[in-house]
CSV table of C-alpha atoms and ligand atoms in Angstrom, one decimal:
chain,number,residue,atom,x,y,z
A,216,UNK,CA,-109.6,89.1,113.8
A,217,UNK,CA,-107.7,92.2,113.9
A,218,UNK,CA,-105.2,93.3,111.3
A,219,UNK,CA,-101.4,93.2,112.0
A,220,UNK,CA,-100.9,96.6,112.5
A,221,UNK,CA,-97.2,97.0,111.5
A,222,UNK,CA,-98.4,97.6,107.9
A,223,UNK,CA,-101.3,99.5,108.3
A,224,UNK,CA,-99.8,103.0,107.4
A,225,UNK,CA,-98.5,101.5,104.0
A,226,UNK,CA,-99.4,103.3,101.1
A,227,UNK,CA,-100.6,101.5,98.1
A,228,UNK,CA,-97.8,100.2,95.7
A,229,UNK,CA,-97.4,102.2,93.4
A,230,UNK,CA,-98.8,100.9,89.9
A,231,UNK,CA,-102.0,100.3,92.0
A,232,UNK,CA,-101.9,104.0,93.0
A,233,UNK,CA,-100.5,104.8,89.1
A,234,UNK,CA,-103.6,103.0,87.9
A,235,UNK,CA,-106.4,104.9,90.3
A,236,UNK,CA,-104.3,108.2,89.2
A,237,UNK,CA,-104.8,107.8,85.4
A,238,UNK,CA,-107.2,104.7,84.2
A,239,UNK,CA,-110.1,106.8,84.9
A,240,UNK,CA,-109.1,109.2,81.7
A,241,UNK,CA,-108.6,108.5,78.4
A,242,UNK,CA,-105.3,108.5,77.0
A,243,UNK,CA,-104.3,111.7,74.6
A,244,UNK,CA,-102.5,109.5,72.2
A,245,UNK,CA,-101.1,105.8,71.1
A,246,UNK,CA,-100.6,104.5,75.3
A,247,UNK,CA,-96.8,104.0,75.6
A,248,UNK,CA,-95.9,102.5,78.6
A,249,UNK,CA,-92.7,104.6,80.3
A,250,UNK,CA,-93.7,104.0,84.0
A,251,UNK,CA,-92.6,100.0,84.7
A,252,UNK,CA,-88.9,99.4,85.1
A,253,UNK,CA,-89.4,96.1,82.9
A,254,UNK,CA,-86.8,95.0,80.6
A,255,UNK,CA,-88.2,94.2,76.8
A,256,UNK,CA,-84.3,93.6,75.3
A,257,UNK,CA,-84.1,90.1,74.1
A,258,UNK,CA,-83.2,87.2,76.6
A,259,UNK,CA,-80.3,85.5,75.9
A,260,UNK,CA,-80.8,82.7,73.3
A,261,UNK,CA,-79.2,79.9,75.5
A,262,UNK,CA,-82.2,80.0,78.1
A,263,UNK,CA,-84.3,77.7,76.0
A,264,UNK,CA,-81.9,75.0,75.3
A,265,UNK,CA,-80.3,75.0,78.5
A,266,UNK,CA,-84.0,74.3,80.6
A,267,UNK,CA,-85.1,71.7,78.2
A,268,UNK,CA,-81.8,70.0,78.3
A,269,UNK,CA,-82.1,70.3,82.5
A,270,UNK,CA,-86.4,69.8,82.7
A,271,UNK,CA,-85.8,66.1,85.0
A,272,UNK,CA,-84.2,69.0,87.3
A,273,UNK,CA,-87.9,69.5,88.0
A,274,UNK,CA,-89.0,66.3,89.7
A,275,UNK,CA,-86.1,66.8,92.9
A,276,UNK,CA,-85.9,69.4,95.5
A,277,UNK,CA,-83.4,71.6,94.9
A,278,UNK,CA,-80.5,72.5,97.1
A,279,UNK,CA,-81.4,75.5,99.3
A,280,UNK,CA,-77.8,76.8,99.0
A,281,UNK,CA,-77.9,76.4,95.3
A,282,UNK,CA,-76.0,74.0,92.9
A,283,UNK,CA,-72.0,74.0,93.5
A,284,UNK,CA,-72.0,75.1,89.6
A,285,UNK,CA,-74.0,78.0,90.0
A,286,UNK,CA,-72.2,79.8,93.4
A,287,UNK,CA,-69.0,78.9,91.0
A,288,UNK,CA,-70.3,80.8,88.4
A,289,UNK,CA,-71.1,83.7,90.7
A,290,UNK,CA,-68.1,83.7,92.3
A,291,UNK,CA,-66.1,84.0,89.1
A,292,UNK,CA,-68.6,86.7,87.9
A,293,UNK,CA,-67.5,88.5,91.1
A,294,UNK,CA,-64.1,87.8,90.4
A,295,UNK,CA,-64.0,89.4,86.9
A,296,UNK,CA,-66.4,92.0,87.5
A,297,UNK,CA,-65.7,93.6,90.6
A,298,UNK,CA,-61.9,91.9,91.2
A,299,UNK,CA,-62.6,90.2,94.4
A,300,UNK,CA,-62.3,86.8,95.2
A,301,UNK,CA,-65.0,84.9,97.7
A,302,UNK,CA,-66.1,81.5,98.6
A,303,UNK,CA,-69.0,79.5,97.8
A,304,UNK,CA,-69.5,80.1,101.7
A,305,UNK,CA,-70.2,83.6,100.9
A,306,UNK,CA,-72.8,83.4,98.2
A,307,UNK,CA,-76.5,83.2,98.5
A,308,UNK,CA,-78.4,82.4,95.8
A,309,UNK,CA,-81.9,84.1,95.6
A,310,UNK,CA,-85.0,84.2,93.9
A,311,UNK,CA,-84.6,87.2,92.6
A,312,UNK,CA,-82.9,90.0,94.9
A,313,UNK,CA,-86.1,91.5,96.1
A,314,UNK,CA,-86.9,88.6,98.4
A,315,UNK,CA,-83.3,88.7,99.8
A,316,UNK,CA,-83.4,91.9,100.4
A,317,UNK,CA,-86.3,91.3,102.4
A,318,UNK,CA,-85.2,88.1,104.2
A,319,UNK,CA,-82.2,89.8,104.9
A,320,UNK,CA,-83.2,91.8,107.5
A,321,UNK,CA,-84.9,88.5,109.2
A,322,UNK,CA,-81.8,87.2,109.3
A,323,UNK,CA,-79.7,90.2,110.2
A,324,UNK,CA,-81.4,92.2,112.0
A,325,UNK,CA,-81.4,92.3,116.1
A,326,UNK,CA,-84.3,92.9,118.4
A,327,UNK,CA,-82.5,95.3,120.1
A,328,UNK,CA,-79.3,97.8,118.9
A,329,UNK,CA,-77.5,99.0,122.3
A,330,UNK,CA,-80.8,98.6,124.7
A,331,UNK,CA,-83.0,100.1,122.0
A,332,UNK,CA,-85.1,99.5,119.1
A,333,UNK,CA,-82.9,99.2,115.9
A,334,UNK,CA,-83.0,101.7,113.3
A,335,UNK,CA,-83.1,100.7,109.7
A,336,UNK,CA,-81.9,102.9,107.1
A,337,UNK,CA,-83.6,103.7,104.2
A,338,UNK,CA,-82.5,106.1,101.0
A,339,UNK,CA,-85.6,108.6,100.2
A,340,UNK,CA,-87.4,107.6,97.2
A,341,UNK,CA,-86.2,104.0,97.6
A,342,UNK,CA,-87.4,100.4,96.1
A,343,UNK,CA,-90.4,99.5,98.2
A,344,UNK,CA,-89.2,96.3,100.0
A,345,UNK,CA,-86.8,98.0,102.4
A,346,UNK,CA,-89.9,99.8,104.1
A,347,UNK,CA,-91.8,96.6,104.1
A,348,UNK,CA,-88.2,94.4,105.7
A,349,UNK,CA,-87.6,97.0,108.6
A,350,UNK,CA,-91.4,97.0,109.5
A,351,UNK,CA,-91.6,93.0,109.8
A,352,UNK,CA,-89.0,93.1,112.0
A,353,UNK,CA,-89.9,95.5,114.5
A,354,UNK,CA,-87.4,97.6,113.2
A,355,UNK,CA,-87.7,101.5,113.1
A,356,UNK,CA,-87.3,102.7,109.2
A,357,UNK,CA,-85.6,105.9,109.1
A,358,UNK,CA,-85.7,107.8,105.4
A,359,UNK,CA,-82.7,110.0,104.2
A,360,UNK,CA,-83.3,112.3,101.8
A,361,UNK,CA,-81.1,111.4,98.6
A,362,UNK,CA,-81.8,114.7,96.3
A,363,UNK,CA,-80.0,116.9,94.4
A,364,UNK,CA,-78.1,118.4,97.2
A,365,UNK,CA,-77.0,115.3,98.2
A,366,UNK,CA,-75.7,113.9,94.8
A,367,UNK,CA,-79.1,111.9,95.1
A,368,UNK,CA,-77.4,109.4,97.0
A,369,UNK,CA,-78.3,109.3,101.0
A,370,UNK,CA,-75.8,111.1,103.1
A,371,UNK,CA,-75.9,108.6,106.4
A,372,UNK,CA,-73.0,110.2,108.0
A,373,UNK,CA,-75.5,113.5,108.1
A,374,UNK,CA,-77.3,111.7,110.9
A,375,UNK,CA,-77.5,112.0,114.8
A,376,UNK,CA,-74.1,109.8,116.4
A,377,UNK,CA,-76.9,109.0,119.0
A,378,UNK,CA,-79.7,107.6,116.5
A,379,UNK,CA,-75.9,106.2,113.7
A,380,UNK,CA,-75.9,103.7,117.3
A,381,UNK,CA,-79.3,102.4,116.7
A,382,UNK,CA,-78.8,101.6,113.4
A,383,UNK,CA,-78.3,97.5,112.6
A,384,UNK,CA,-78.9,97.7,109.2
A,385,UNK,CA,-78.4,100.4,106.3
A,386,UNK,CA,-80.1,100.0,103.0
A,387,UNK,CA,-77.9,102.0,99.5
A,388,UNK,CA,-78.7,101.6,96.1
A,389,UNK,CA,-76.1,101.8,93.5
A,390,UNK,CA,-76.7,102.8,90.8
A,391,UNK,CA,-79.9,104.2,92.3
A,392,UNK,CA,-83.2,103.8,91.4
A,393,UNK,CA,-84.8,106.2,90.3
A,394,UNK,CA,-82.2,108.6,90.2
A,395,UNK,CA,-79.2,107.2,88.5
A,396,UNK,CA,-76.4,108.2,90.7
A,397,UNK,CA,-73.6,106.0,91.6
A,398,UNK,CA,-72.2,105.7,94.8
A,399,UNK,CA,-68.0,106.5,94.3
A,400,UNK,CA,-64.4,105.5,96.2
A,401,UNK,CA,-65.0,108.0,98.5
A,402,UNK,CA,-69.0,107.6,99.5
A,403,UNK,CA,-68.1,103.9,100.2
A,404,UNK,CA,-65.2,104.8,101.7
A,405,UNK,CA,-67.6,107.3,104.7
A,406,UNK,CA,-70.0,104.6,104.5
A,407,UNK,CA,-67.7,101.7,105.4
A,408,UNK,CA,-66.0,104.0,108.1
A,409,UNK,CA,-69.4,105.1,109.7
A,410,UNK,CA,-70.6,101.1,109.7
A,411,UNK,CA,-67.5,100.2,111.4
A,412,UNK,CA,-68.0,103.5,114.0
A,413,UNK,CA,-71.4,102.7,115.0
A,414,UNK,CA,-71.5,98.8,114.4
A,415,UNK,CA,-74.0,98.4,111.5
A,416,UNK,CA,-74.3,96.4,108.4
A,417,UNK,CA,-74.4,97.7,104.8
A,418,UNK,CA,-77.0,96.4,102.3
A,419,UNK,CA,-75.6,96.6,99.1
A,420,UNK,CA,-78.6,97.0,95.9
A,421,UNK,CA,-76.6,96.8,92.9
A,422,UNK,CA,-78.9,95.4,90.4
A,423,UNK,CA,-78.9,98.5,87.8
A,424,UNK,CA,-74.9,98.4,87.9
A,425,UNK,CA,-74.7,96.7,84.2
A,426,UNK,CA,-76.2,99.4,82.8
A,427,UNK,CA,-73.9,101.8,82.5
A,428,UNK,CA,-73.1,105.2,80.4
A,429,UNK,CA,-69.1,105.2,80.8
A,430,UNK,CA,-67.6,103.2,82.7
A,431,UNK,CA,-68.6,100.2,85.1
A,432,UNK,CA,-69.6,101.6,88.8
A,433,UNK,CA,-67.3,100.1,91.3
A,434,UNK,CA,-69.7,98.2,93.3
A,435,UNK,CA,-69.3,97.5,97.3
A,436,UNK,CA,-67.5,94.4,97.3
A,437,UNK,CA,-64.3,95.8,95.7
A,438,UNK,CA,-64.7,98.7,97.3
A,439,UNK,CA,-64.6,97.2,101.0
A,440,UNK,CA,-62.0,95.0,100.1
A,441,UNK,CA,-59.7,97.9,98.9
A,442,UNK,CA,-60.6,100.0,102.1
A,443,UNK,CA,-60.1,96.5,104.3
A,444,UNK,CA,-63.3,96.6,105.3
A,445,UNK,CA,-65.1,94.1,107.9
A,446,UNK,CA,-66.4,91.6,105.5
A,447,UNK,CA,-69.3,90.8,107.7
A,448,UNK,CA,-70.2,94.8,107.1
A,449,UNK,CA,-71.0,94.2,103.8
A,450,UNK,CA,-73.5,92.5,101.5
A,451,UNK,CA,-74.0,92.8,97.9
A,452,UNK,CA,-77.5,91.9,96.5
A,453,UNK,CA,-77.1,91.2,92.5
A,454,UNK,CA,-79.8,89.6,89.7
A,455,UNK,CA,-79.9,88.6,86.2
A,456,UNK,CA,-83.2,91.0,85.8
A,457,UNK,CA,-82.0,94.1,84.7
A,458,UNK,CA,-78.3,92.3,83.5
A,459,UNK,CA,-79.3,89.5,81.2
A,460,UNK,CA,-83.3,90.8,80.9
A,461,UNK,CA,-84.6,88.0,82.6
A,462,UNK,CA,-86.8,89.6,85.4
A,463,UNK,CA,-89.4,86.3,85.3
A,464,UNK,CA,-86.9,83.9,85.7
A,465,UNK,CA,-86.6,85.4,89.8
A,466,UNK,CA,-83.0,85.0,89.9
A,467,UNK,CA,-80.4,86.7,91.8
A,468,UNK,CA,-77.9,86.3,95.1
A,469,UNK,CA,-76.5,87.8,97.8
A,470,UNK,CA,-72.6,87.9,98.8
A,471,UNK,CA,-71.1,89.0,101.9
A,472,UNK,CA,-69.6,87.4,104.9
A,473,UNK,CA,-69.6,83.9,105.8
A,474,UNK,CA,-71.2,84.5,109.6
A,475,UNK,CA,-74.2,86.7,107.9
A,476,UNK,CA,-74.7,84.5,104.8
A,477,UNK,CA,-74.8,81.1,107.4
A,478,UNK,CA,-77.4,82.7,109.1
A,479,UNK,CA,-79.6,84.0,105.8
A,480,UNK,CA,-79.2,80.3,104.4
A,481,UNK,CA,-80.5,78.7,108.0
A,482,UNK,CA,-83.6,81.1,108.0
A,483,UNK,CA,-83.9,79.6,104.3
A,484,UNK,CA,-83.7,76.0,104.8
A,485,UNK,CA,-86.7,76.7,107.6
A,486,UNK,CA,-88.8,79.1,105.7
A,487,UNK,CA,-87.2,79.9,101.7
A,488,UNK,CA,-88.0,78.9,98.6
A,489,UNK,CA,-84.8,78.0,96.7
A,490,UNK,CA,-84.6,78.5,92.8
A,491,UNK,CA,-85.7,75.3,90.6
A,492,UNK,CA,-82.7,72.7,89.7
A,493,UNK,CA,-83.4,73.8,85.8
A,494,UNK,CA,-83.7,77.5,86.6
A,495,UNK,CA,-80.5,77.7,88.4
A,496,UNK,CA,-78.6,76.1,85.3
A,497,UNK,CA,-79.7,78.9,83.3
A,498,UNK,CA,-78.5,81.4,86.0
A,499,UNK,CA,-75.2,79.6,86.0
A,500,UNK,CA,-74.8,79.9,81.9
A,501,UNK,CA,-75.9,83.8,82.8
A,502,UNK,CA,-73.6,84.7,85.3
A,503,UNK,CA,-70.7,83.2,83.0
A,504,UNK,CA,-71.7,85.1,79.9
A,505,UNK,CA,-70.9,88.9,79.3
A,506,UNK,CA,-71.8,89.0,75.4
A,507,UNK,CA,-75.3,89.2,75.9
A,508,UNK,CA,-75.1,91.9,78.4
A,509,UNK,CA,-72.3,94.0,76.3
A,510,UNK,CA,-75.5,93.8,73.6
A,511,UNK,CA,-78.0,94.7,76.2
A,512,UNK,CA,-76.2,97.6,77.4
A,513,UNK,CA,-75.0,99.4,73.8
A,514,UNK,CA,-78.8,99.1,73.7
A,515,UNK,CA,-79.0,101.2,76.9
A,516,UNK,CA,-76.0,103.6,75.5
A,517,UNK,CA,-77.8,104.4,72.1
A,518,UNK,CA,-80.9,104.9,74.4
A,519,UNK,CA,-79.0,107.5,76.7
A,520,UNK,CA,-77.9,109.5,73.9
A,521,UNK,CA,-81.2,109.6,72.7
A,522,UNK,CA,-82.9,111.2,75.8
A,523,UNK,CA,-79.8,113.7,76.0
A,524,UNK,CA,-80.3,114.6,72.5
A,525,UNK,CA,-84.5,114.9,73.2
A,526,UNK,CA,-84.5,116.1,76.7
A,527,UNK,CA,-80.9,118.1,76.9
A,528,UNK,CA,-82.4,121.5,76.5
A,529,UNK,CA,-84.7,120.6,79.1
A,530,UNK,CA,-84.5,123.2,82.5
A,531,UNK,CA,-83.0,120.2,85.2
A,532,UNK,CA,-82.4,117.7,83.1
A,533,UNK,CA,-79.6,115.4,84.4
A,534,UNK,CA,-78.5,112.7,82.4
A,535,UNK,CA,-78.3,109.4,84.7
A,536,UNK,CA,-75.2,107.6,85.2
A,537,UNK,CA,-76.6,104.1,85.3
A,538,UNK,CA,-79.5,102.2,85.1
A,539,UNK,CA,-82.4,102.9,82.7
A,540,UNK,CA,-84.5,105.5,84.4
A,541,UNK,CA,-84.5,109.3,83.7
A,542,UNK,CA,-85.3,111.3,87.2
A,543,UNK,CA,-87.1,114.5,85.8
A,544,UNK,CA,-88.1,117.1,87.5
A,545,UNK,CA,-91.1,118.9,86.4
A,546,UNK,CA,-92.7,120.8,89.6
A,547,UNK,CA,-95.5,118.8,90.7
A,548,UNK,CA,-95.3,114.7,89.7
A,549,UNK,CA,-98.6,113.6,89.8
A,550,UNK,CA,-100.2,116.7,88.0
A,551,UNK,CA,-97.5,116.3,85.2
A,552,UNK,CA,-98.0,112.5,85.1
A,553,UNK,CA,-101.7,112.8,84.8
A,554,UNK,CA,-101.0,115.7,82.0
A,555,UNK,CA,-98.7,113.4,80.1
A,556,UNK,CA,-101.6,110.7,79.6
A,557,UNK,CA,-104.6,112.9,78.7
A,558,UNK,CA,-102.7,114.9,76.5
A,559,UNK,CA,-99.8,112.1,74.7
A,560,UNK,CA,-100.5,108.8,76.2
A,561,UNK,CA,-97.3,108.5,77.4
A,562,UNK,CA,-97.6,106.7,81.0
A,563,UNK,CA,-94.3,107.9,83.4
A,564,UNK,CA,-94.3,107.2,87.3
A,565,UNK,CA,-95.0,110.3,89.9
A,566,UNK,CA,-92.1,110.5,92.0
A,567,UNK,CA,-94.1,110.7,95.5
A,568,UNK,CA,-94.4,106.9,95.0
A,569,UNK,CA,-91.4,105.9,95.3
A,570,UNK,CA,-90.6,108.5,98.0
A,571,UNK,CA,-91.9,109.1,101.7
A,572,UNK,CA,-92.6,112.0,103.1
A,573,UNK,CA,-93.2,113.1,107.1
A,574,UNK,CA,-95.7,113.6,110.3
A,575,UNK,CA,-99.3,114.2,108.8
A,576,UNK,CA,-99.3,115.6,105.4
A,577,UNK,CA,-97.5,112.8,104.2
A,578,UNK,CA,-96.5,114.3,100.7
A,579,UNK,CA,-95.7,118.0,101.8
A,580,UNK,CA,-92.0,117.6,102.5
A,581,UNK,CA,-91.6,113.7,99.8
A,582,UNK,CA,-88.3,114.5,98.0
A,583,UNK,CA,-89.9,112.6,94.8
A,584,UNK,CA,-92.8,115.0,94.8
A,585,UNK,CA,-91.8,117.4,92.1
A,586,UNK,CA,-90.1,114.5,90.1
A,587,UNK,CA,-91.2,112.3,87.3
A,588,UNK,CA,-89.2,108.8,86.8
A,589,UNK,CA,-88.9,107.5,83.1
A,590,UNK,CA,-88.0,104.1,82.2
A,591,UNK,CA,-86.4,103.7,79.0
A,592,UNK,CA,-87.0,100.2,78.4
A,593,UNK,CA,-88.3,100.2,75.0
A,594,UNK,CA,-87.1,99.8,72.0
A,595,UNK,CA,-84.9,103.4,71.0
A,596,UNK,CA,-87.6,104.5,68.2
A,597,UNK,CA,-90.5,104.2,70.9
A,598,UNK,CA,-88.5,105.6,73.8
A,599,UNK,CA,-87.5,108.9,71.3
A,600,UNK,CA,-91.2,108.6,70.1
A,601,UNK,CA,-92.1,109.1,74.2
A,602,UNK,CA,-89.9,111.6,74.7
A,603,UNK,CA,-90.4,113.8,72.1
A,604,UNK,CA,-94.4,113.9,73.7
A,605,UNK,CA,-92.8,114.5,77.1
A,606,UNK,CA,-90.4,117.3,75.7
A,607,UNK,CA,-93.3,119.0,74.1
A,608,UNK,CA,-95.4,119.0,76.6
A,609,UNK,CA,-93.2,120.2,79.4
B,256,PLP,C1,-83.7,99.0,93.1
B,256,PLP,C2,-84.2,97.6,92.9
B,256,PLP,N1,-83.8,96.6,93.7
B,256,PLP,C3,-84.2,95.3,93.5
B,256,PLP,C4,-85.2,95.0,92.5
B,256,PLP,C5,-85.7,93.6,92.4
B,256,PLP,O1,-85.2,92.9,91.4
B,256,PLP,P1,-85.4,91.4,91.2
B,256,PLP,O2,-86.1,91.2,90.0
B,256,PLP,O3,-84.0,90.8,91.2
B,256,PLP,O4,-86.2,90.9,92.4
B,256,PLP,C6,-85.6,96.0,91.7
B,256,PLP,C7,-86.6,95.7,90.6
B,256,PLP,O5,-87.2,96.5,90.0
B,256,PLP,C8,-85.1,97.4,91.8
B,256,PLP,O6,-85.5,98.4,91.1
């Protein structure tokens, strides 16, 4: 039987493609691992107590909507944190954000946008999954550049009015990943106000916005409530991986408005997989506790002062805003990756990956081409010992 052909011009992932790039040379030094966006800071020390008190949880089906206790919890997380106050009605919970901000667009997204065939938007370089959700359904994925010239967010209102009416569903990351920037007052403010103009839906990725240099990045939530936004325009995806360090626990939820979130949580009863009884008590005891993420992110700070002191005399270097990835530029990504490991060791990410490029040469015109993405998710000693090989070798 024939393939499905909507995925056939994916590339491969890109640790697979990391791994063809680099396994076949032998690293120049002690391997230190600076290419996987994987937290290593502890987890909090009330996960183990809280699932053995809660294992019986194990034996039931859990509720597909999640426990009343956890959306609470969410819902006063969102209510501290960003200043807005939402129902349980408006809260999803997920296991973990990327496979709602897949489903999302199964739920959300139309056949048809005005006659046509509905555009998804996509930031370019971008988390993989929002490619993958606009091709399942049907949907045409259109990539927007978000480089320096942009502030390395995507500038949608740059677009076409004719192809902003084709778009159903728009795709920002804030902070981003992999460039740190954080979307402020005023790019919410033309997002929301393009949205409402051409009758689209914002998809808010906000997982990085704990970790934070100065001051916490206002996320979309109070930002559309401030501007009196449609709340059925807006959706914020959130998850205790990158906050509370506990990526394997696959926990995370969507908020937005009621109609949107009814119709995400009927596609789930039919065809989701909701988070174990015992696993979503330990979200619940994560979304109500700051302390360990105030720990987590002085970690972060001492980290970022670290790769300015290292890297600050660097030519480009921009320290991020947010989140724990450096976005260097260093002229050609893969050549400099594959330099980096046969001469130090020191494994980084090529920047193509995680970017897209156009027509037939698909690299030529990738705006993560000449860029190298660093995750600083090691303890500060290893992370100065890794950028002191990058520094010298660049
Ligand atoms: C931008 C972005 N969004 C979403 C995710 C997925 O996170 P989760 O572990 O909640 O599925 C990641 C994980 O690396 C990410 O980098």
């Amino acid at each position: 039987m024939a393939e499905p052909r909507r995925f056939s011009d994916l590339p491969d992932y890109a640790f697979p493609r990391l791994r063809r790039l680099l396994d076949a040379h032998p690293p120049g030094g002690e391997p230190l691992a600076m290419s996987i966006g994987e937290p290593t800071h502890p987890m909090p020390s009330f996960v183990g107590p809280i699932l053995a008190a809660h294992l019986d949880g194990f034996r039931v089906y859990p509720p597909n909507e999640g426990t009343p206790e956890l959306r609470e919890a969410i819902a006063g997380w969102i209510a501290r944190r960003h200043g807005v106050r939402i129902g349980p009605e408006q809260i999803l919970p997920l296991n973990g954000t990327r496979e709602g901000l897949y489903n999302v667009a199964m739920a959300l997204c139309p056949e048809e946008k005005r006659g046509q065939r509905p555009v998804v938007l996509i930031p370019n370089p971008f988390y993989q999954v929002y490619l993958v959700a606009a091709l399942s359904v049907g949907a045409e994925p259109v990539f927007v550049p978000a480089t320096e010239e942009t502030g390395f967010l995507p500038d949608y209102a740059s677009l076409p009015p004719a192809l902003l009416d084709r778009v159903a569903l728009a795709y920002v990351c804030s902070p981003s990943n992999p460039q740190g920037a954080v979307a402020k007052r005023e790019d919410w403010a033309r997002l929301l106000d393009l949205a409402e103009r051409h009758d689209f839906v914002v998809l808010s990725d906000e997982c990085y916005s704990e970790i934070w240099r100065d001051a916490p990045p206002e996320g979309v939530l109070a930002a559309a409530a401030a501007l009196g936004a449609d709340p059925e325009r807006v959706y914020l995806f959130q998850s205790l991986s990158k906050r509370s360090n506990l990526a394997g626990l696959r926990s995370g939820f969507v908020a937005g408005g009621k109609a949107g979130i009814a119709r995400m949580l009927r596609l789930r009863s039919y065809a989701g997989a909701p988070l174990p009884l015992p696993l979503q008590r330990v979200a619940e005891a994560a979304w109500a506790d700051e302390a360990h993420v105030e720990a987590s992110r002085a970690l972060y700070q001492e980290k970022y002062r670290i790769a300015d002191a290292v890297l600050g005399g660097l030519p480009g270097y921009r320290p991020p805003e947010a989140g724990f990835f450096l976005w260097l530029p260093v002229g050609d990504g893969e050549a400099t990756a594959l330099r980096l490991w046969r001469e130090t060791g020191v494994r980084v990410l090529p920047g193509a990956y995680l970017g897209r490029g156009s027509g037939d040469k698909p690299d030529h015109d990738n705006p993560g081409r000449g860029y190298v993405r660093v995750a600083l998710v090691a303890a500060p000693e290893e992370v100065r010992r890794g950028l002191e090989r990058i520094r010298d070798r660049l």
